[in-house]
Amino acid sequence: MKIRSLIAICAAAMLTACNGHCDRQAVCHGQCAPADSMNVVLDLHRHVKPQFVSAFKAAFLECKQHTVKEAGCMDYGVYQAADDSTHLFIHEVWKNQAELDKHGQTEHLKAFLEKTKDMCDSTDDRRITVCPHVQAK
């Protein structure tokens, strides 16, 4: 019984010690970092109609030329499945949600979305928010 009580007290102390902010010098475990400091990773799957694959990739590359210049863009690429040329995978990493929100308002993204709006059969989007210190060495 004493061991259980000790474990409960330690767990409570650790939880109350988490004040919503990670120590920037320490390794972040995700639970303490404020959400606005976390990187945002987008995994976007597009099943493009066969006749539009080349046009979709060209439109993406045009958008990418501007996107990679945005301050919050950490990674931005498109990949094509080896076993299905119509399955395109867009991978994006943003410094935080605010930077992704700014990207959503850019003219180059709006132009890309307009150009490609009828090119896809289906979409499957995933969003992950991660602590920025995960990749730190």
PDB file of C-alpha atoms in Angstrom:
ATOM      1  CA  MET A   1       0.000   0.000   0.000  1.00  0.00           C
ATOM      2  CA  LYS A   2       2.835   2.392   0.801  1.00  0.00           C
ATOM      3  CA  ILE A   3       4.414   1.813  -2.633  1.00  0.00           C
ATOM      4  CA  ARG A   4       1.128   2.634  -4.401  1.00  0.00           C
ATOM      5  CA  SER A   5       0.801   5.817  -2.364  1.00  0.00           C
ATOM      6  CA  LEU A   6       4.357   6.812  -3.180  1.00  0.00           C
ATOM      7  CA  ILE A   7       3.780   6.181  -6.897  1.00  0.00           C
ATOM      8  CA  ALA A   8       0.575   8.237  -6.807  1.00  0.00           C
ATOM      9  CA  ILE A   9       2.337  11.128  -5.039  1.00  0.00           C
ATOM     10  CA  CYS A  10       5.229  11.065  -7.541  1.00  0.00           C
ATOM     11  CA  ALA A  11       2.839  10.972 -10.481  1.00  0.00           C
ATOM     12  CA  ALA A  12       0.853  13.903  -9.092  1.00  0.00           C
ATOM     13  CA  ALA A  13       4.057  15.884  -8.522  1.00  0.00           C
ATOM     14  CA  MET A  14       5.212  15.263 -12.083  1.00  0.00           C
ATOM     15  CA  LEU A  15       1.848  16.321 -13.508  1.00  0.00           C
ATOM     16  CA  THR A  16       1.672  19.511 -11.464  1.00  0.00           C
ATOM     17  CA  ALA A  17       5.273  20.337 -12.403  1.00  0.00           C
ATOM     18  CA  CYS A  18       4.193  20.517 -16.035  1.00  0.00           C
ATOM     19  CA  ASN A  19       3.181  24.146 -16.318  1.00  0.00           C
ATOM     20  CA  GLY A  20       2.455  24.143 -20.032  1.00  0.00           C
ATOM     21  CA  HIS A  21       5.955  24.951 -21.228  1.00  0.00           C
ATOM     22  CA  CYS A  22       8.966  22.796 -22.002  1.00  0.00           C
ATOM     23  CA  ASP A  23      12.380  23.765 -20.807  1.00  0.00           C
ATOM     24  CA  ARG A  24      13.972  24.760 -24.109  1.00  0.00           C
ATOM     25  CA  GLN A  25      17.290  23.282 -22.987  1.00  0.00           C
ATOM     26  CA  ALA A  26      15.792  19.914 -22.081  1.00  0.00           C
ATOM     27  CA  VAL A  27      14.360  17.188 -24.266  1.00  0.00           C
ATOM     28  CA  CYS A  28      10.685  17.811 -24.949  1.00  0.00           C
ATOM     29  CA  HIS A  29       8.333  14.901 -24.425  1.00  0.00           C
ATOM     30  CA  GLY A  30       5.390  16.623 -26.105  1.00  0.00           C
ATOM     31  CA  GLN A  31       3.066  16.901 -23.153  1.00  0.00           C
ATOM     32  CA  CYS A  32       4.394  20.235 -21.891  1.00  0.00           C
ATOM     33  CA  ALA A  33       5.067  22.272 -25.023  1.00  0.00           C
ATOM     34  CA  PRO A  34       2.577  25.014 -25.839  1.00  0.00           C
ATOM     35  CA  ALA A  35       0.689  24.094 -28.998  1.00  0.00           C
ATOM     36  CA  ASP A  36       1.729  27.275 -30.806  1.00  0.00           C
ATOM     37  CA  SER A  37       5.385  26.228 -30.567  1.00  0.00           C
ATOM     38  CA  MET A  38       4.874  22.773 -32.065  1.00  0.00           C
ATOM     39  CA  ASN A  39       5.699  21.818 -35.632  1.00  0.00           C
ATOM     40  CA  VAL A  40       2.781  20.800 -37.811  1.00  0.00           C
ATOM     41  CA  VAL A  41       3.250  17.866 -40.206  1.00  0.00           C
ATOM     42  CA  LEU A  42       0.744  17.319 -43.001  1.00  0.00           C
ATOM     43  CA  ASP A  43       0.543  14.073 -44.956  1.00  0.00           C
ATOM     44  CA  LEU A  44      -1.807  14.624 -47.879  1.00  0.00           C
ATOM     45  CA  HIS A  45      -2.712  11.779 -50.214  1.00  0.00           C
ATOM     46  CA  ARG A  46      -4.233  12.591 -53.590  1.00  0.00           C
ATOM     47  CA  HIS A  47      -5.611  10.091 -56.062  1.00  0.00           C
ATOM     48  CA  VAL A  48      -5.305  12.104 -59.264  1.00  0.00           C
ATOM     49  CA  LYS A  49      -7.309  11.299 -62.365  1.00  0.00           C
ATOM     50  CA  PRO A  50      -4.878   9.684 -64.845  1.00  0.00           C
ATOM     51  CA  GLN A  51      -5.207  12.420 -67.465  1.00  0.00           C
ATOM     52  CA  PHE A  52      -4.233  15.089 -64.900  1.00  0.00           C
ATOM     53  CA  VAL A  53      -1.146  13.560 -63.236  1.00  0.00           C
ATOM     54  CA  SER A  54       1.380  15.656 -65.188  1.00  0.00           C
ATOM     55  CA  ALA A  55      -0.662  18.841 -64.794  1.00  0.00           C
ATOM     56  CA  PHE A  56      -1.087  18.248 -61.046  1.00  0.00           C
ATOM     57  CA  LYS A  57       2.650  17.753 -60.540  1.00  0.00           C
ATOM     58  CA  ALA A  58       3.438  20.863 -62.610  1.00  0.00           C
ATOM     59  CA  ALA A  59       0.958  22.945 -60.604  1.00  0.00           C
ATOM     60  CA  PHE A  60       2.457  21.633 -57.362  1.00  0.00           C
ATOM     61  CA  LEU A  61       6.006  22.501 -58.437  1.00  0.00           C
ATOM     62  CA  GLU A  62       4.882  26.011 -59.387  1.00  0.00           C
ATOM     63  CA  CYS A  63       3.320  26.448 -55.934  1.00  0.00           C
ATOM     64  CA  LYS A  64       6.397  24.935 -54.261  1.00  0.00           C
ATOM     65  CA  GLN A  65       8.701  27.577 -55.786  1.00  0.00           C
ATOM     66  CA  HIS A  66       6.930  30.178 -53.646  1.00  0.00           C
ATOM     67  CA  THR A  67       6.087  28.023 -50.639  1.00  0.00           C
ATOM     68  CA  VAL A  68       9.672  27.065 -49.769  1.00  0.00           C
ATOM     69  CA  LYS A  69      10.452  30.800 -49.456  1.00  0.00           C
ATOM     70  CA  GLU A  70       7.896  31.192 -46.655  1.00  0.00           C
ATOM     71  CA  ALA A  71       9.539  31.669 -43.252  1.00  0.00           C
ATOM     72  CA  GLY A  72       7.565  28.877 -41.571  1.00  0.00           C
ATOM     73  CA  CYS A  73       8.048  26.216 -44.242  1.00  0.00           C
ATOM     74  CA  MET A  74      10.442  23.518 -43.080  1.00  0.00           C
ATOM     75  CA  ASP A  75       9.705  20.883 -45.753  1.00  0.00           C
ATOM     76  CA  TYR A  76       7.388  20.730 -48.761  1.00  0.00           C
ATOM     77  CA  GLY A  77       7.406  17.975 -51.323  1.00  0.00           C
ATOM     78  CA  VAL A  78       5.328  15.744 -53.556  1.00  0.00           C
ATOM     79  CA  TYR A  79       6.000  12.046 -54.108  1.00  0.00           C
ATOM     80  CA  GLN A  80       4.478   9.554 -56.516  1.00  0.00           C
ATOM     81  CA  ALA A  81       3.698   5.943 -55.583  1.00  0.00           C
ATOM     82  CA  ALA A  82       5.778   3.389 -57.511  1.00  0.00           C
ATOM     83  CA  ASP A  83       2.863   0.979 -57.805  1.00  0.00           C
ATOM     84  CA  ASP A  84       0.180   3.543 -58.722  1.00  0.00           C
ATOM     85  CA  SER A  85       1.179   6.605 -60.743  1.00  0.00           C
ATOM     86  CA  THR A  86      -2.098   8.330 -59.859  1.00  0.00           C
ATOM     87  CA  HIS A  87      -1.387   8.207 -56.108  1.00  0.00           C
ATOM     88  CA  LEU A  88       0.499  11.350 -55.104  1.00  0.00           C
ATOM     89  CA  PHE A  89       1.659  12.041 -51.565  1.00  0.00           C
ATOM     90  CA  ILE A  90       2.271  15.617 -50.412  1.00  0.00           C
ATOM     91  CA  HIS A  91       4.401  16.001 -47.290  1.00  0.00           C
ATOM     92  CA  GLU A  92       4.577  19.365 -45.511  1.00  0.00           C
ATOM     93  CA  VAL A  93       6.280  20.444 -42.296  1.00  0.00           C
ATOM     94  CA  TRP A  94       5.515  23.854 -40.805  1.00  0.00           C
ATOM     95  CA  LYS A  95       7.198  25.636 -37.898  1.00  0.00           C
ATOM     96  CA  ASN A  96       3.835  26.034 -36.133  1.00  0.00           C
ATOM     97  CA  GLN A  97       0.113  26.435 -36.749  1.00  0.00           C
ATOM     98  CA  ALA A  98       0.361  30.205 -37.228  1.00  0.00           C
ATOM     99  CA  GLU A  99       2.817  29.732 -40.115  1.00  0.00           C
ATOM    100  CA  LEU A 100       0.574  27.094 -41.695  1.00  0.00           C
ATOM    101  CA  ASP A 101      -2.364  29.489 -41.366  1.00  0.00           C
ATOM    102  CA  LYS A 102      -0.359  32.189 -43.185  1.00  0.00           C
ATOM    103  CA  HIS A 103       0.406  29.702 -45.965  1.00  0.00           C
ATOM    104  CA  GLY A 104      -3.295  29.020 -46.318  1.00  0.00           C
ATOM    105  CA  GLN A 105      -3.850  32.672 -47.229  1.00  0.00           C
ATOM    106  CA  THR A 106      -1.132  32.951 -49.887  1.00  0.00           C
ATOM    107  CA  GLU A 107      -2.012  33.627 -53.495  1.00  0.00           C
ATOM    108  CA  HIS A 108       0.199  30.804 -54.764  1.00  0.00           C
ATOM    109  CA  LEU A 109      -1.624  28.212 -52.647  1.00  0.00           C
ATOM    110  CA  LYS A 110      -5.015  29.595 -53.650  1.00  0.00           C
ATOM    111  CA  ALA A 111      -3.947  29.400 -57.319  1.00  0.00           C
ATOM    112  CA  PHE A 112      -2.759  25.787 -56.873  1.00  0.00           C
ATOM    113  CA  LEU A 113      -6.014  24.762 -55.214  1.00  0.00           C
ATOM    114  CA  GLU A 114      -8.044  26.415 -57.960  1.00  0.00           C
ATOM    115  CA  LYS A 115      -5.992  24.767 -60.733  1.00  0.00           C
ATOM    116  CA  THR A 116      -6.216  21.304 -59.188  1.00  0.00           C
ATOM    117  CA  LYS A 117      -9.731  21.329 -57.708  1.00  0.00           C
ATOM    118  CA  ASP A 118     -11.160  18.978 -60.356  1.00  0.00           C
ATOM    119  CA  MET A 119      -8.059  16.813 -60.876  1.00  0.00           C
ATOM    120  CA  CYS A 120      -8.475  14.394 -57.960  1.00  0.00           C
ATOM    121  CA  ASP A 121     -10.731  11.384 -57.472  1.00  0.00           C
ATOM    122  CA  SER A 122     -10.193  11.270 -53.721  1.00  0.00           C
ATOM    123  CA  THR A 123      -8.166  12.703 -50.864  1.00  0.00           C
ATOM    124  CA  ASP A 124      -6.920  11.382 -47.555  1.00  0.00           C
ATOM    125  CA  ASP A 125      -5.349  13.938 -45.250  1.00  0.00           C
ATOM    126  CA  ARG A 126      -3.522  13.420 -41.986  1.00  0.00           C
ATOM    127  CA  ARG A 127      -2.271  16.076 -39.605  1.00  0.00           C
ATOM    128  CA  ILE A 128       0.233  15.570 -36.814  1.00  0.00           C
ATOM    129  CA  THR A 129       1.415  18.176 -34.329  1.00  0.00           C
ATOM    130  CA  VAL A 130       4.832  17.399 -32.914  1.00  0.00           C
ATOM    131  CA  CYS A 131       7.208  18.869 -30.411  1.00  0.00           C
ATOM    132  CA  PRO A 132       9.915  20.876 -32.214  1.00  0.00           C
ATOM    133  CA  HIS A 133      12.652  19.263 -30.122  1.00  0.00           C
ATOM    134  CA  VAL A 134      12.036  15.713 -31.300  1.00  0.00           C
ATOM    135  CA  GLN A 135      14.521  16.089 -34.147  1.00  0.00           C
ATOM    136  CA  ALA A 136      17.083  18.024 -32.080  1.00  0.00           C
ATOM    137  CA  LYS A 137      20.437  16.383 -31.521  1.00  0.00           C
TER     138      LYS A 137
END
